[in-house]
XYZ file of C-alpha atoms in Angstrom:
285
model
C 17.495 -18.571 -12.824
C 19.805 -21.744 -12.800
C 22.833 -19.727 -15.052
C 22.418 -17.416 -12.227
C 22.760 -19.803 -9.589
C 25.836 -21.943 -11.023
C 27.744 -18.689 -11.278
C 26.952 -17.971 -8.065
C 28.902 -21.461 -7.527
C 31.478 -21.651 -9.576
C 32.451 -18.252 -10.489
C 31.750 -15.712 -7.571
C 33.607 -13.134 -9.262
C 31.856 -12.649 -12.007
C 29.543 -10.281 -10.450
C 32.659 -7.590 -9.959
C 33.694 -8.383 -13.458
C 30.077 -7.465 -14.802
C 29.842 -4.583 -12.779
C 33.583 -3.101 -14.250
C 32.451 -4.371 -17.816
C 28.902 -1.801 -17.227
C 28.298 0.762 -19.337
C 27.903 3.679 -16.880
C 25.010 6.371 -17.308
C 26.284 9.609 -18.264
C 23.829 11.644 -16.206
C 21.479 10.896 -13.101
C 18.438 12.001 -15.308
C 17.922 11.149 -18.816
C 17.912 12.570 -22.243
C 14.969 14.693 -21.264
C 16.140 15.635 -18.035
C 14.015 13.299 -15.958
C 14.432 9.942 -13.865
C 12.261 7.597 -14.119
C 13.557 5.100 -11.266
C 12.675 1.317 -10.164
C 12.755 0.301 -6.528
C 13.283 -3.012 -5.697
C 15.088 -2.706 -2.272
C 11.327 -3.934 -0.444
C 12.505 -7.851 -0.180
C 15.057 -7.126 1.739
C 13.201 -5.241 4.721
C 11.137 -8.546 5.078
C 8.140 -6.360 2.717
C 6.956 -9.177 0.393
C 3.825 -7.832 0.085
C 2.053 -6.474 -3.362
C -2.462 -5.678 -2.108
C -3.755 -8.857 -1.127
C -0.756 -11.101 -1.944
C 1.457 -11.179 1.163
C 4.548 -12.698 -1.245
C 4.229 -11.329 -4.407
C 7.797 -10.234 -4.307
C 8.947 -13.487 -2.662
C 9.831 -15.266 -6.341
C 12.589 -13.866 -6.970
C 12.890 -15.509 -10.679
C 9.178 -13.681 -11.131
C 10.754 -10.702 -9.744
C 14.171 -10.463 -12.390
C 11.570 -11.213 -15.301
C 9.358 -7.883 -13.935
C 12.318 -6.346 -13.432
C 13.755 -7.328 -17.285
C 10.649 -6.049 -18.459
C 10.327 -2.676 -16.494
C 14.462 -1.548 -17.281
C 14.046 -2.721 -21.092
C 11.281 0.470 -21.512
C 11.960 3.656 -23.049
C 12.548 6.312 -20.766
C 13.213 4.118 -17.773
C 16.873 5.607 -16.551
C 17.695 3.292 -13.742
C 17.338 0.934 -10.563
C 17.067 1.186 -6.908
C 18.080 -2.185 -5.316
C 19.997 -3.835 -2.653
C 22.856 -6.047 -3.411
C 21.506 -9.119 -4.042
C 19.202 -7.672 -6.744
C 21.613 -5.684 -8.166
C 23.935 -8.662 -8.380
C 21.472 -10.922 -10.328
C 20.703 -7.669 -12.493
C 24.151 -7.437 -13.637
C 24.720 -11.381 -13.818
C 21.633 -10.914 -16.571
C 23.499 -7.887 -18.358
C 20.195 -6.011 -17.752
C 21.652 -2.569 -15.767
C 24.190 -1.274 -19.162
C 23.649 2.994 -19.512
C 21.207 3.032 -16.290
C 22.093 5.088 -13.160
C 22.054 2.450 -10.172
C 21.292 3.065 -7.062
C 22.339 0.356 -4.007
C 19.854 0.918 -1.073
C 22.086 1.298 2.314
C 20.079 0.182 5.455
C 17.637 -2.613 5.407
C 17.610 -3.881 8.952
C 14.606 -1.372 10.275
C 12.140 -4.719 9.546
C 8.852 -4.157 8.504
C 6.566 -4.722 11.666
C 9.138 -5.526 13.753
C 9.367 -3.626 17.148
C 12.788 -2.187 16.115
C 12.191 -1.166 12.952
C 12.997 2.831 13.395
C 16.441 1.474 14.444
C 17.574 0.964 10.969
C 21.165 0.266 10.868
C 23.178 0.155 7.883
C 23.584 -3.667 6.697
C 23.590 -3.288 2.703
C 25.376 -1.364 0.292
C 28.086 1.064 1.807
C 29.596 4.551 0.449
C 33.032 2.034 -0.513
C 31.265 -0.588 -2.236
C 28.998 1.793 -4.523
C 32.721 3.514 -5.642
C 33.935 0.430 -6.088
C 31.625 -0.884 -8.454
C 31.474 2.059 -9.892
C 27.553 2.737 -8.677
C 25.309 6.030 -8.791
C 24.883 6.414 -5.358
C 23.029 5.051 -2.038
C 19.851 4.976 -0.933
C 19.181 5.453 2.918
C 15.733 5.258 4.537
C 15.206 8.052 7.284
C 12.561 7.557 9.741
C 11.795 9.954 11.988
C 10.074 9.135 15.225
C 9.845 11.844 18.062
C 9.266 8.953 20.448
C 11.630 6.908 19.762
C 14.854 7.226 21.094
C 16.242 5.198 18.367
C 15.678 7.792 15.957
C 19.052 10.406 16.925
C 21.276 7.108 15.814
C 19.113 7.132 12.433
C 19.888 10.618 11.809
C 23.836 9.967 12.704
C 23.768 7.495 10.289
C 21.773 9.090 7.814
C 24.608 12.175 8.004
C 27.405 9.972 8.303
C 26.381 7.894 4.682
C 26.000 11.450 3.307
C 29.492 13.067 4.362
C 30.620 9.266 2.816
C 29.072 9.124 -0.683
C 29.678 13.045 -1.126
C 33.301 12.199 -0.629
C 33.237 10.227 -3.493
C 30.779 12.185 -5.322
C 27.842 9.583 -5.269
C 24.240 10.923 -4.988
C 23.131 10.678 -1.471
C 19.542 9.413 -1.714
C 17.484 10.370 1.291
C 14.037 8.895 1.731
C 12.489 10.480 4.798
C 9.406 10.248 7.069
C 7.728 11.759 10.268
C 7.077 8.296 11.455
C 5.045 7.411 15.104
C 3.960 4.196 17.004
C 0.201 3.461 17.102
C -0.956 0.027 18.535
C 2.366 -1.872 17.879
C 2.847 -0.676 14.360
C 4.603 1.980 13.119
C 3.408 4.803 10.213
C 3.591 7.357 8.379
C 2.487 10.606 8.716
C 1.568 11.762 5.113
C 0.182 15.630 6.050
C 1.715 18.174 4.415
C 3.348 19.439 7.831
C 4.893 16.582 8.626
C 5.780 16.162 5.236
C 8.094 19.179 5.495
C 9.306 18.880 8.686
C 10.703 15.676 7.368
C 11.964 17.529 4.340
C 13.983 20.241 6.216
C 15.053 17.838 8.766
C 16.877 15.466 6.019
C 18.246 18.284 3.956
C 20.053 19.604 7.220
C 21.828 16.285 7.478
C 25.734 16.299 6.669
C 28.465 18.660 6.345
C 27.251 19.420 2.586
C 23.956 18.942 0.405
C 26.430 19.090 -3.051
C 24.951 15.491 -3.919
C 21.661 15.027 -1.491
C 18.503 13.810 -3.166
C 15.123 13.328 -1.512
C 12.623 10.761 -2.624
C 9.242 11.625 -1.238
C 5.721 11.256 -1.568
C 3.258 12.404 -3.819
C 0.975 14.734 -1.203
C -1.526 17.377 -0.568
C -0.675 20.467 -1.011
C 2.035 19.701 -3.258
C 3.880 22.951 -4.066
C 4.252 24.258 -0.357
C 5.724 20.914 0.360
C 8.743 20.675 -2.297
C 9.352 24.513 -1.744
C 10.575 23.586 1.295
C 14.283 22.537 -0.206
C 16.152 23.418 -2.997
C 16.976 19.725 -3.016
C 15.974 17.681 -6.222
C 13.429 15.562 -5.552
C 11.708 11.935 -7.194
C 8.212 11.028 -6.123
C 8.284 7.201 -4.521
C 5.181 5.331 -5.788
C 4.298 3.203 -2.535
C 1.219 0.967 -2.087
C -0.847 2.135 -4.650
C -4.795 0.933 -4.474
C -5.875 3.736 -6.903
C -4.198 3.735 -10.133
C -5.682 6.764 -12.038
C -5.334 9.166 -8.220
C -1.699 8.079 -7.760
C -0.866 8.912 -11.714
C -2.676 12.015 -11.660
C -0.898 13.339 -8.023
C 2.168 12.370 -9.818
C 1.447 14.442 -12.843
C 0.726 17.640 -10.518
C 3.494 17.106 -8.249
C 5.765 16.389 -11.640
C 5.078 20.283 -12.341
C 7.337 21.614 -9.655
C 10.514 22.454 -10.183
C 12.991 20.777 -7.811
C 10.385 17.368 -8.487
C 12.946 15.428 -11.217
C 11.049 12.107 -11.889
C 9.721 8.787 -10.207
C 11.182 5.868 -8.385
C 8.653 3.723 -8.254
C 8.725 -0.094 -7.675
C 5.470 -2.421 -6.608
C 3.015 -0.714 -8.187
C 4.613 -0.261 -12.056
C 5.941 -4.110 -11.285
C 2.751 -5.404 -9.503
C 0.125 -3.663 -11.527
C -3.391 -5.075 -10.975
C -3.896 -5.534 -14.769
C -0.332 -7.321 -14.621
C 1.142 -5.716 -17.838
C 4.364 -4.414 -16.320
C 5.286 -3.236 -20.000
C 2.085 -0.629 -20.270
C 1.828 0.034 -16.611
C 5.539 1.578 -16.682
C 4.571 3.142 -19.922
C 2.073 5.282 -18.487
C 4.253 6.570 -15.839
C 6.967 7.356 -18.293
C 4.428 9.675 -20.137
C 4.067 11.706 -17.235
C 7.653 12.902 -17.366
């Protein structure tokens, strides 16, 4: 953590140098055609929390060693992150052959009272070229009323057109989202599911390079024959181990569904072995 911190210092640029000196993945999914993905853009949305621990992901040294640990195992392909992350990552030498993936708009806070208004503030369809990056990430909340939500899609469409210029993978992770005492969530139904799905996929002038990262749901195979769109299952807050691993081995069957990109729960596990608990969800692809 200190190395990291006195380069940070004294030599700035040695984050742009690390990131030219990379050793690039040569395909979005690995050697046995899957992804298996780990998100660690949640920090940076003010989402701390792992279960009962409201700042489990506030040490960020704890967080790089999880991190370490998680991108060192077989079959692990690459990282979802916003810059900051990414930046120690490389610093540590820990992101060589894995696809990398810089998450784009962080400023829809958790709980606040804005948060479907979530403007682009991290990683932009330039920077990823330029550092010679996978793609972006870009959240997609859709809330019928909320009249925020037309600028999200703009935005959404805009970093698409952007990265597809370049030929980045446009990473879209949407959601039929509403208001209910203060707080904003989720709807997980399998309707609103797909509306979400065919709502995203419209976004842009093309879909060439257009991923979707969804949940794991009901109903599984109506939902993902919604879109032609490849598709990795995002892990979430996950209270049940064995249900979340076995509706990620059913939903792992269909055949636009590619891999995982999961983060707190492989990181956080309740048995804290990162090592086995990122294991286990390797075996599934």
């Amino acid at each position: 953590m200190s190395r990291i911190v006195r380069t940070r210092v004294h030599e700035p640029a040695a984050i742009a140098e690390a990131a030219a000196r990379r050793a690039a993945a040569k395909s979005p999914v690995g050697s046995g055609d899957r992804a298996m993905i780990i998100a660690a853009d949640h920090p940076a949305r003010g989402a701390n929390a792992v279960g009962s621990d409201p700042q489990a992901m506030a040490d960020r040294a704890e967080l790089l060693g999880r991190l370490r640990v998680a991108l060192d195992r077989p079959g692990v392909t690459g990282i979802l992150g916003t810059a900051d992350i990414i930046d120690d990552l490389l610093l540590l030498g820990a992101l060589d052959g894995k696809v990398v993936i810089g998450s784009m708009n962080r400023s829809g806070l958790a709980g606040s009272t804005f948060e479907i208004d979530d403007r682009f503030t991290g990683y932009d369809a330039e920077s990823l070229s330029a550092a010679g990056f996978d793609g972006g990430k870009v959240l997609t909340r859709i809330a019928l009323d909320d009249p925020s939500t037309p600028s999200v899609l703009e935005g959404t469409a805009r970093a698409v057109d952007e990265l597809a210029d370049r030929d980045l993978m446009a990473m879209i992770e949407p959601f039929v989202s509403y208001w209910t005492d203060g707080a904003l969530r989720n709807d997980l139904s399998p309707e609103a599911v797909i509306r979400s799905i065919t709502i995203a996929a419209g976004l842009g002038r093309t879909s060439a390079h257009t991923w979707l990262k969804l949940p794991a749901v009901d109903d599984v195979e109506r939902v993902m024959a919604s879109s032609t769109l490849p598709a990795l299952l995002l892990g979430g807050e996950v209270t049940d181990r064995d249900s979340a691993f076995a509706s990620w081995s059913r939903a792992l069957a269909v055949p636009t569904v590619y891999g995982l990109i999961v983060g707190r729960s492989l990181l956080y596990p309740h048995d804290d072995d990162v090592a086995g608990a990122v294991d286990e969800a390797v075996s599934l692809l």
